[in-house]
C-alpha cells in the first residue's frame, strides 16, 4: 500500500504497540527467520570443515562467512525472498542465495556441501530453537525481572503495613499489604527459575531422524555425536529420537511455564484493579492525561486492564500451540509451520502486558490511611484470635459465643472492649484478648513477606 505506515497495520503489535514489541522483531520477524536459517547453514558448513569432510577453510574465508552471518542484511533477505518466488521453497531459496554469494569467492568449490544431508526442518527447527532461546534471554526475562523487582519493592516497603484481608470477598482477618504482594513475588520467582533454566531442543538428523543421507556418504562418522556437539555450540539441545520433526513437547513445556507466569500476572492485575477500586491503592495523577471523555474526575487503572487483555490473548495462543503442535500426521504435515511463524504474536502480547504492568506499578501508591480506617471499622476481624484464646482457656462455647457476637455484624474498639470486660474468665485471659486489634493481629505476615525477598 502506498504511504503505508503503522496506522495501516492489521495487527496492533505492529501498529499501536510497535515500539514496545520492537525488540522481538530481532527474533521472530520474517527477516529474523531467514537470517537465522542462513546462519545455521553457514555454521554447519564450518562444522563440516572442522570435521574434515569439507576442506579446511582459510582465515579469509572464515572471515567472509562470519561477516555474512553476523551482518546478514535486509537486502540479503529480500534476495532470498526473490529466489523463493522461483523455488516456492523457503529453505532452498536460502541455499541458493548462499550458492550465489559463494560463487564470487574462493568458496565456490564448497557449494555442494551446503545443506549436505539435511532436511528443511533440521534448519528451520534449529533456527527457531535459537530464536526462542535468545528472545527469552534478551527480551522476555529482562522484562519479567523488572516486574519482579517492582513487586519486591512493594513487599520491602510494606511488609509490616497492616490491611484487611478478604476471603470470599468478605472481611476476614488482617494481613499486611507486603505479605499479599509476597505471594505474587514468590510465585513469579519460581516460574522465572523454570523459564530461565529451560533448554530448547532441536534436531540435525535428516529427513526422518535416522541420519540416513549422512551415514550413506560417510559411514565412519559418528553423526549422533556430531549432531549433539553442533547443536550444543548453538546453545540448544539435540533430541535423538525424532522423525522429520522434533516432538514439540520440549518447546511446549516452555510455553506452559511462560503461560503460567502470565496467569499469575493475570491474577495480579485483577487484584491490583480491585485494590484501586477499593481505594487501597491510589493512582498518581499525570498532568494532561484524560480519564474519561465526559467525567473529568476519573483516573482509570487502564494499564492493568490493558495487561489483562494482552495476557489473555497471549495465553490463548499458547493454549492453541499446546493443542496443535503435539499432533502431526505420520512424519509431518505443514500445519505446524504456519503456527510456528506466529510465535512472535504470543510473545508480543506477553511483552505488551509486561510493559503495561510495569507502567501501572510505577503509578501506584499504597493508601495507608484508607487501610487504617478500614481496619478500625472492622474489629470483628479479630474474632478468630479471640475465640482461639478462649478455647485455649478451655471455654467450650468460645466459637459459638464469638459467632453470636460478630457474624454479619461490625464491631468497633469500644464494643469489643465492652465484650471483653463482661467475660467470666481469668484476668490473664482478658489481657491476652486486649492485645488483639485489627492493626496488630497480623501473625507472621511481616516475617513471611521479608523472607520472600531472599
PDB file of N, CA, C and O in Angstrom, residues 379-384 386 399-411 416 419:
ATOM      1  N   UNK A 379     -13.516  -4.321  63.766  1.00  0.00           N
ATOM      2  CA  UNK A 379     -12.918  -5.028  64.900  1.00  0.00           C
ATOM      3  C   UNK A 379     -13.400  -6.474  64.984  1.00  0.00           C
ATOM      4  O   UNK A 379     -12.785  -7.310  65.642  1.00  0.00           O
ATOM      5  N   UNK A 380     -14.466  -6.798  64.277  1.00  0.00           N
ATOM      6  CA  UNK A 380     -14.937  -8.185  64.291  1.00  0.00           C
ATOM      7  C   UNK A 380     -13.927  -9.143  63.664  1.00  0.00           C
ATOM      8  O   UNK A 380     -14.006 -10.359  63.859  1.00  0.00           O
ATOM      9  N   UNK A 381     -12.945  -8.608  62.931  1.00  0.00           N
ATOM     10  CA  UNK A 381     -11.987  -9.491  62.271  1.00  0.00           C
ATOM     11  C   UNK A 381     -11.000 -10.131  63.244  1.00  0.00           C
ATOM     12  O   UNK A 381     -10.253 -11.036  62.858  1.00  0.00           O
ATOM     13  N   UNK A 382     -10.987  -9.692  64.505  1.00  0.00           N
ATOM     14  CA  UNK A 382     -10.121 -10.360  65.487  1.00  0.00           C
ATOM     15  C   UNK A 382     -10.864 -11.507  66.167  1.00  0.00           C
ATOM     16  O   UNK A 382     -10.331 -12.153  67.078  1.00  0.00           O
ATOM     17  N   UNK A 383     -12.100 -11.790  65.731  1.00  0.00           N
ATOM     18  CA  UNK A 383     -12.897 -12.860  66.345  1.00  0.00           C
ATOM     19  C   UNK A 383     -12.183 -14.201  66.276  1.00  0.00           C
ATOM     20  O   UNK A 383     -12.278 -15.019  67.200  1.00  0.00           O
ATOM     21  N   UNK A 384     -11.463 -14.444  65.169  1.00  0.00           N
ATOM     22  CA  UNK A 384     -10.722 -15.697  65.042  1.00  0.00           C
ATOM     23  C   UNK A 384      -9.738 -15.853  66.194  1.00  0.00           C
ATOM     24  O   UNK A 384      -9.671 -16.898  66.853  1.00  0.00           O
ATOM     25  N   UNK A 386      -9.682 -14.174  69.042  1.00  0.00           N
ATOM     26  CA  UNK A 386     -10.353 -14.143  70.345  1.00  0.00           C
ATOM     27  C   UNK A 386     -10.918 -15.505  70.716  1.00  0.00           C
ATOM     28  O   UNK A 386     -10.731 -15.994  71.837  1.00  0.00           O
ATOM     29  N   UNK A 399     -16.335 -20.603  70.300  1.00  0.00           N
ATOM     30  CA  UNK A 399     -16.684 -20.334  68.907  1.00  0.00           C
ATOM     31  C   UNK A 399     -18.104 -19.792  68.803  1.00  0.00           C
ATOM     32  O   UNK A 399     -18.361 -18.784  68.115  1.00  0.00           O
ATOM     33  N   UNK A 400     -19.046 -20.450  69.460  1.00  0.00           N
ATOM     34  CA  UNK A 400     -20.447 -20.017  69.379  1.00  0.00           C
ATOM     35  C   UNK A 400     -20.644 -18.639  69.974  1.00  0.00           C
ATOM     36  O   UNK A 400     -21.447 -17.841  69.471  1.00  0.00           O
ATOM     37  N   UNK A 401     -19.899 -18.337  71.061  1.00  0.00           N
ATOM     38  CA  UNK A 401     -20.013 -17.006  71.662  1.00  0.00           C
ATOM     39  C   UNK A 401     -19.560 -15.921  70.688  1.00  0.00           C
ATOM     40  O   UNK A 401     -20.231 -14.889  70.535  1.00  0.00           O
ATOM     41  N   UNK A 402     -18.424 -16.163  70.004  1.00  0.00           N
ATOM     42  CA  UNK A 402     -17.919 -15.169  69.053  1.00  0.00           C
ATOM     43  C   UNK A 402     -18.803 -15.105  67.811  1.00  0.00           C
ATOM     44  O   UNK A 402     -18.986 -14.044  67.207  1.00  0.00           O
ATOM     45  N   UNK A 403     -19.363 -16.252  67.438  1.00  0.00           N
ATOM     46  CA  UNK A 403     -20.282 -16.258  66.304  1.00  0.00           C
ATOM     47  C   UNK A 403     -21.495 -15.387  66.600  1.00  0.00           C
ATOM     48  O   UNK A 403     -21.936 -14.588  65.751  1.00  0.00           O
ATOM     49  N   UNK A 404     -22.032 -15.534  67.787  1.00  0.00           N
ATOM     50  CA  UNK A 404     -23.194 -14.750  68.187  1.00  0.00           C
ATOM     51  C   UNK A 404     -22.865 -13.260  68.228  1.00  0.00           C
ATOM     52  O   UNK A 404     -23.687 -12.418  67.865  1.00  0.00           O
ATOM     53  N   UNK A 405     -21.633 -12.951  68.646  1.00  0.00           N
ATOM     54  CA  UNK A 405     -21.224 -11.554  68.788  1.00  0.00           C
ATOM     55  C   UNK A 405     -20.958 -10.878  67.446  1.00  0.00           C
ATOM     56  O   UNK A 405     -21.277  -9.693  67.265  1.00  0.00           O
ATOM     57  N   UNK A 406     -20.403 -11.660  66.478  1.00  0.00           N
ATOM     58  CA  UNK A 406     -19.826 -10.995  65.303  1.00  0.00           C
ATOM     59  C   UNK A 406     -20.446 -11.355  63.952  1.00  0.00           C
ATOM     60  O   UNK A 406     -20.299 -10.593  63.002  1.00  0.00           O
ATOM     61  N   UNK A 407     -21.095 -12.502  63.814  1.00  0.00           N
ATOM     62  CA  UNK A 407     -21.482 -12.946  62.469  1.00  0.00           C
ATOM     63  C   UNK A 407     -22.477 -11.981  61.834  1.00  0.00           C
ATOM     64  O   UNK A 407     -23.570 -11.722  62.358  1.00  0.00           O
ATOM     65  N   UNK A 408     -22.072 -11.426  60.692  1.00  0.00           N
ATOM     66  CA  UNK A 408     -22.915 -10.477  59.976  1.00  0.00           C
ATOM     67  C   UNK A 408     -22.987  -9.119  60.626  1.00  0.00           C
ATOM     68  O   UNK A 408     -23.828  -8.291  60.261  1.00  0.00           O
ATOM     69  N   UNK A 409     -22.093  -8.858  61.578  1.00  0.00           N
ATOM     70  CA  UNK A 409     -22.111  -7.584  62.312  1.00  0.00           C
ATOM     71  C   UNK A 409     -20.748  -6.920  62.230  1.00  0.00           C
ATOM     72  O   UNK A 409     -19.743  -7.550  61.904  1.00  0.00           O
ATOM     73  N   UNK A 410     -20.724  -5.656  62.552  1.00  0.00           N
ATOM     74  CA  UNK A 410     -19.481  -4.922  62.671  1.00  0.00           C
ATOM     75  C   UNK A 410     -19.268  -4.517  64.120  1.00  0.00           C
ATOM     76  O   UNK A 410     -20.206  -4.128  64.817  1.00  0.00           O
ATOM     77  N   UNK A 411     -18.004  -4.627  64.565  1.00  0.00           N
ATOM     78  CA  UNK A 411     -17.636  -4.170  65.899  1.00  0.00           C
ATOM     79  C   UNK A 411     -16.661  -3.013  65.787  1.00  0.00           C
ATOM     80  O   UNK A 411     -15.885  -2.949  64.831  1.00  0.00           O
ATOM     81  N   UNK A 416     -15.859  -3.960  71.329  1.00  0.00           N
ATOM     82  CA  UNK A 416     -15.006  -5.126  71.600  1.00  0.00           C
ATOM     83  C   UNK A 416     -14.532  -5.097  73.048  1.00  0.00           C
ATOM     84  O   UNK A 416     -14.574  -6.117  73.755  1.00  0.00           O
ATOM     85  N   UNK A 419     -17.217  -6.103  75.405  1.00  0.00           N
ATOM     86  CA  UNK A 419     -17.423  -7.556  75.407  1.00  0.00           C
ATOM     87  C   UNK A 419     -16.370  -8.257  76.255  1.00  0.00           C
ATOM     88  O   UNK A 419     -16.685  -9.141  77.048  1.00  0.00           O
TER      89      UNK A 419
END
